[in-house]
CSV table of C-alpha atoms and ligand atoms in Angstrom, one decimal:
chain,number,residue,atom,x,y,z
A,1,UNK,CA,11.5,-5.0,15.5
A,2,UNK,CA,11.2,-6.2,11.9
A,3,UNK,CA,12.4,-4.3,8.9
A,4,UNK,CA,10.1,-1.8,7.3
A,5,UNK,CA,8.6,-3.2,4.1
A,6,UNK,CA,8.9,-1.0,1.0
A,7,UNK,CA,6.9,-1.0,-2.2
A,8,UNK,CA,8.9,0.7,-4.9
A,9,UNK,CA,7.0,2.1,-7.9
A,10,UNK,CA,8.9,2.6,-11.2
A,11,UNK,CA,8.2,3.4,-14.8
A,12,UNK,CA,11.6,3.0,-16.4
A,13,UNK,CA,15.4,2.8,-15.9
A,14,UNK,CA,15.2,2.2,-12.1
A,15,UNK,CA,18.6,3.6,-11.1
A,16,UNK,CA,17.1,5.0,-7.9
A,17,UNK,CA,15.5,1.6,-7.3
A,18,UNK,CA,19.0,0.1,-7.7
A,19,UNK,CA,20.3,2.5,-5.0
A,20,UNK,CA,17.5,1.3,-2.7
A,21,UNK,CA,18.3,-2.3,-3.6
A,22,UNK,CA,21.9,-1.8,-2.7
A,23,UNK,CA,21.1,-0.1,0.6
A,24,UNK,CA,18.6,-2.8,1.6
A,25,UNK,CA,21.0,-5.6,0.6
A,26,UNK,CA,22.7,-5.0,4.0
A,27,UNK,CA,20.7,-7.1,6.4
A,28,UNK,CA,21.3,-4.5,9.1
A,29,UNK,CA,19.4,-1.9,7.0
A,30,UNK,CA,16.1,-1.0,8.7
A,31,UNK,CA,14.2,-1.4,5.5
A,32,UNK,CA,13.6,-4.2,2.9
A,33,UNK,CA,12.0,-4.1,-0.5
A,34,UNK,CA,8.9,-6.3,-0.5
A,35,UNK,CA,7.6,-5.5,-4.0
A,36,UNK,CA,8.6,-3.5,-7.1
A,37,UNK,CA,5.6,-2.3,-9.2
A,38,UNK,CA,5.9,-0.9,-12.7
A,39,UNK,CA,3.2,0.6,-14.8
A,40,UNK,CA,5.2,-0.3,-17.9
A,41,UNK,CA,6.0,-3.9,-18.8
A,42,UNK,CA,9.3,-2.8,-20.5
A,43,UNK,CA,10.7,-0.9,-17.5
A,44,UNK,CA,14.4,-1.8,-17.2
A,45,UNK,CA,14.0,-1.5,-13.4
A,46,UNK,CA,12.0,-4.8,-13.4
A,47,UNK,CA,15.1,-6.6,-14.5
A,48,UNK,CA,17.2,-5.0,-11.7
A,49,UNK,CA,14.6,-6.2,-9.1
A,50,UNK,CA,14.4,-9.7,-10.6
A,51,UNK,CA,18.2,-9.9,-10.5
A,52,UNK,CA,18.1,-9.1,-6.8
A,53,UNK,CA,15.5,-11.7,-6.2
A,54,UNK,CA,12.8,-9.2,-5.4
A,55,UNK,CA,9.1,-9.8,-6.3
A,56,UNK,CA,7.9,-7.7,-9.2
A,57,UNK,CA,4.5,-6.9,-10.7
A,58,UNK,CA,3.4,-5.0,-13.7
A,59,UNK,CA,0.2,-3.0,-13.4
A,60,UNK,CA,-0.2,-1.4,-16.8
A,61,UNK,CA,-2.2,1.8,-16.7
A,62,UNK,CA,-3.3,1.3,-20.3
A,63,UNK,CA,-5.4,-1.7,-19.2
A,64,UNK,CA,-7.6,0.4,-16.9
A,65,UNK,CA,-10.6,2.6,-17.9
A,66,UNK,CA,-9.8,5.4,-15.4
A,67,UNK,CA,-7.1,6.6,-13.1
A,68,UNK,CA,-9.0,5.6,-9.9
A,69,UNK,CA,-9.2,2.0,-11.0
A,70,UNK,CA,-5.5,2.0,-11.8
A,71,UNK,CA,-4.7,3.5,-8.4
A,72,UNK,CA,-6.9,1.0,-6.6
A,73,UNK,CA,-5.0,-1.9,-8.3
A,74,UNK,CA,-1.7,-0.4,-7.1
A,75,UNK,CA,-3.0,0.1,-3.6
A,76,UNK,CA,-4.4,-3.5,-3.5
A,77,UNK,CA,-1.0,-4.9,-4.6
A,78,UNK,CA,0.9,-2.9,-2.1
A,79,UNK,CA,-1.5,-3.9,0.7
A,80,UNK,CA,-1.2,-7.6,-0.3
A,81,UNK,CA,2.5,-7.3,0.0
A,82,UNK,CA,2.1,-5.8,3.5
A,83,UNK,CA,4.0,-2.6,2.4
A,84,UNK,CA,4.5,0.1,5.0
A,85,UNK,CA,6.2,2.7,2.9
A,86,UNK,CA,5.7,3.4,-0.8
A,87,UNK,CA,8.7,4.9,-2.6
A,88,UNK,CA,8.1,6.5,-6.0
A,89,UNK,CA,11.3,6.1,-8.0
A,90,UNK,CA,10.9,7.6,-11.4
A,91,UNK,CA,7.2,6.6,-11.4
A,92,UNK,CA,5.7,8.8,-14.1
A,93,UNK,CA,2.0,8.5,-13.4
A,94,UNK,CA,0.1,11.0,-11.3
A,95,UNK,CA,-1.5,9.4,-8.3
A,96,UNK,CA,-5.0,10.5,-7.4
A,97,UNK,CA,-6.1,12.1,-4.2
A,98,UNK,CA,-7.8,8.9,-3.0
A,99,UNK,CA,-4.4,7.0,-3.3
A,100,UNK,CA,-2.5,9.7,-1.5
A,101,UNK,CA,-5.2,9.8,1.3
A,102,UNK,CA,-5.2,6.0,1.7
A,103,UNK,CA,-1.4,6.0,2.0
A,104,UNK,CA,-1.2,9.4,3.9
A,105,UNK,CA,2.4,10.2,5.0
A,106,UNK,CA,3.4,6.7,3.8
A,107,UNK,CA,4.4,7.7,0.2
A,108,UNK,CA,7.6,9.4,-0.7
A,109,UNK,CA,9.1,10.6,-4.0
A,110,UNK,CA,12.4,11.7,-5.4
A,111,UNK,CA,12.5,14.7,-7.7
A,112,UNK,CA,15.5,16.1,-9.6
A,113,UNK,CA,15.3,19.7,-8.4
A,114,UNK,CA,15.5,21.7,-5.2
A,115,UNK,CA,11.8,21.8,-4.6
A,116,UNK,CA,9.6,23.8,-4.6
A,117,UNK,CA,11.6,25.1,-7.6
A,118,UNK,CA,11.2,23.3,-10.9
A,119,UNK,CA,8.3,21.0,-10.3
A,120,UNK,CA,7.2,18.8,-13.3
A,121,UNK,CA,9.0,17.6,-16.4
A,122,UNK,CA,12.1,18.6,-18.4
A,123,UNK,CA,13.6,19.9,-15.1
A,124,UNK,CA,17.2,20.1,-16.2
A,125,UNK,CA,16.4,22.0,-19.5
A,126,UNK,CA,14.5,24.5,-17.5
A,127,UNK,CA,17.2,24.8,-14.8
A,128,UNK,CA,19.8,25.6,-17.5
A,129,UNK,CA,17.5,28.0,-19.3
A,130,UNK,CA,16.8,29.9,-16.1
A,131,UNK,CA,20.4,30.5,-15.3
A,132,UNK,CA,20.4,29.4,-11.7
A,133,UNK,CA,23.8,28.4,-10.4
A,134,UNK,CA,22.7,25.7,-8.0
A,135,UNK,CA,20.2,22.9,-8.4
A,136,UNK,CA,19.8,19.5,-6.8
A,137,UNK,CA,17.3,16.9,-5.8
A,138,UNK,CA,14.7,16.4,-3.1
A,139,UNK,CA,13.0,13.5,-1.3
A,140,UNK,CA,9.6,14.6,-0.1
A,141,UNK,CA,6.3,13.2,1.2
A,142,UNK,CA,3.8,13.0,-1.5
A,143,UNK,CA,0.7,15.1,-1.6
A,144,UNK,CA,-1.9,15.2,-4.3
A,145,UNK,CA,-0.5,18.1,-6.3
A,146,UNK,CA,2.5,17.4,-8.5
A,147,UNK,CA,6.0,17.3,-6.8
A,148,UNK,CA,4.5,18.8,-3.7
A,149,UNK,CA,4.8,17.8,0.0
A,150,UNK,CA,7.0,18.1,3.1
A,151,UNK,CA,10.7,17.9,2.3
A,152,UNK,CA,12.8,15.2,4.0
A,153,UNK,CA,16.3,15.6,2.5
A,154,UNK,CA,17.8,17.7,-0.3
A,155,UNK,CA,21.2,17.7,-2.0
A,156,UNK,CA,22.7,20.7,-3.7
A,157,UNK,CA,24.5,20.3,-7.0
A,158,UNK,CA,26.3,23.1,-9.0
A,159,UNK,CA,25.1,24.1,-12.5
A,160,UNK,CA,28.3,24.5,-14.6
A,161,UNK,CA,28.6,27.0,-17.4
A,162,UNK,CA,28.9,24.5,-20.3
A,163,UNK,CA,26.4,22.0,-18.9
A,164,UNK,CA,24.0,20.3,-21.2
A,165,UNK,CA,20.8,18.9,-19.7
A,166,UNK,CA,22.3,15.5,-20.0
A,167,UNK,CA,25.5,16.5,-18.0
A,168,UNK,CA,23.4,18.1,-15.3
A,169,UNK,CA,21.0,15.1,-15.1
A,170,UNK,CA,24.0,12.8,-14.6
A,171,UNK,CA,25.4,15.0,-11.8
A,172,UNK,CA,22.1,15.3,-10.0
A,173,UNK,CA,21.4,11.6,-10.4
A,174,UNK,CA,24.5,10.7,-8.4
A,175,UNK,CA,23.2,12.9,-5.6
A,176,UNK,CA,19.7,11.3,-5.9
A,177,UNK,CA,21.3,7.9,-5.3
A,178,UNK,CA,22.8,9.1,-2.0
A,179,UNK,CA,19.7,10.9,-0.6
A,180,UNK,CA,17.0,8.4,-1.4
A,181,UNK,CA,18.3,5.5,0.6
A,182,UNK,CA,19.2,8.0,3.4
A,183,UNK,CA,15.6,9.3,3.5
A,184,UNK,CA,14.2,5.8,3.6
A,185,UNK,CA,16.6,4.9,6.5
A,186,UNK,CA,15.5,7.9,8.5
A,187,UNK,CA,11.8,7.0,8.1
A,188,UNK,CA,12.4,3.3,8.8
A,189,UNK,CA,14.3,4.2,12.0
A,190,UNK,CA,11.4,6.4,13.1
A,191,UNK,CA,13.6,9.4,13.2
A,192,UNK,CA,11.2,11.9,11.5
A,193,UNK,CA,7.8,13.2,12.3
A,194,UNK,CA,5.4,15.6,10.6
A,195,UNK,CA,4.7,18.8,12.4
A,196,UNK,CA,2.7,21.7,11.0
A,197,UNK,CA,3.1,20.5,7.4
A,198,UNK,CA,6.9,20.1,7.6
A,199,UNK,CA,9.2,17.2,8.4
A,200,UNK,CA,10.9,17.5,11.8
A,201,UNK,CA,13.5,15.2,13.3
A,202,UNK,CA,12.9,13.4,16.6
A,203,UNK,CA,16.5,13.5,17.6
A,204,UNK,CA,19.2,16.0,17.0
A,205,UNK,CA,21.1,15.0,13.9
A,206,UNK,CA,24.1,16.4,12.2
A,207,UNK,CA,23.0,18.8,9.5
A,208,UNK,CA,25.2,16.9,7.1
A,209,UNK,CA,22.6,14.1,7.2
A,210,UNK,CA,19.9,16.4,6.0
A,211,UNK,CA,21.6,18.7,3.5
A,212,UNK,CA,24.1,17.1,1.2
A,213,UNK,CA,26.2,19.5,-0.7
A,214,UNK,CA,29.0,17.9,-2.6
A,215,UNK,CA,31.9,20.4,-3.2
A,216,UNK,CA,32.9,21.2,-6.7
A,217,UNK,CA,35.4,18.7,-8.1
A,218,UNK,CA,34.1,15.8,-6.1
A,219,UNK,CA,31.0,15.1,-8.2
B,301,GAR,C1,15.1,10.5,-11.6
B,301,GAR,O1,15.9,11.5,-12.0
B,301,GAR,C2,13.9,11.0,-10.8
B,301,GAR,O2,14.4,12.0,-9.9
B,301,GAR,C3,13.0,11.5,-11.8
B,301,GAR,O3,13.0,10.5,-12.8
B,301,GAR,C4,14.3,9.9,-12.8
B,301,GAR,C5,14.1,8.4,-12.7
B,301,GAR,O4,15.3,7.8,-12.9
B,301,GAR,N1,11.7,11.7,-11.2
B,301,GAR,C6,10.9,12.7,-11.5
B,301,GAR,O5,11.1,13.5,-12.4
B,301,GAR,C7,9.5,12.7,-10.8
B,301,GAR,N2,8.9,13.9,-10.9
B,301,GAR,P1,15.5,6.3,-12.5
B,301,GAR,O6,14.4,5.5,-13.1
B,301,GAR,O7,16.9,5.9,-13.1
B,301,GAR,O8,15.5,6.2,-11.0
């Protein structure tokens, strides 16, 4: 069986893209990146993709009259590259329902919180402000409402008393880089299925593969 073709959508730095590039650079990995798409011409992640010899394309949302036309251009580029799974990796545009329907159960996202808590922007500021002791990150299937959809993997990360949003973002990001390639691998190996609106696993797996909880002192 061939490797599952990924389309990675970015808007900026692309450190999660880098984690996916690293995982897919192993020829035994069940997935490969066919295309990196950015809505911003200056996204740093485009350089990372080019350095890895991966095809890139910029589809600038500003050159479209409406969101549907932008989404259609994204869809067409992904289809042309024969993409089977769309990975949002710091992609900061809202995708319309028609896109999510066209790619139903074939779009995943990484978000820097333990969903369904702290959807949206400025997550780490709000986490600190709220006083929760544990936060984390989630990879989930994308639905048309923001940061919503069946959860695939989560990692828990402590919130330390003196943390700034910057400190916390850095700690969470390390966990993001672990769980995103892992979630892609599970999908590419056909090891998950959707059942009653949640993600189930087709085989029995160690819980450690699904819930990553780095102990204090090792992060
Ligand atoms: C990551 O922290 C990702 O979880 C977040 O943007 C950052 C992108 O960083 N995504 C969201 O907030 C989506 N709601 P990166 O460009 O270095 O991967």
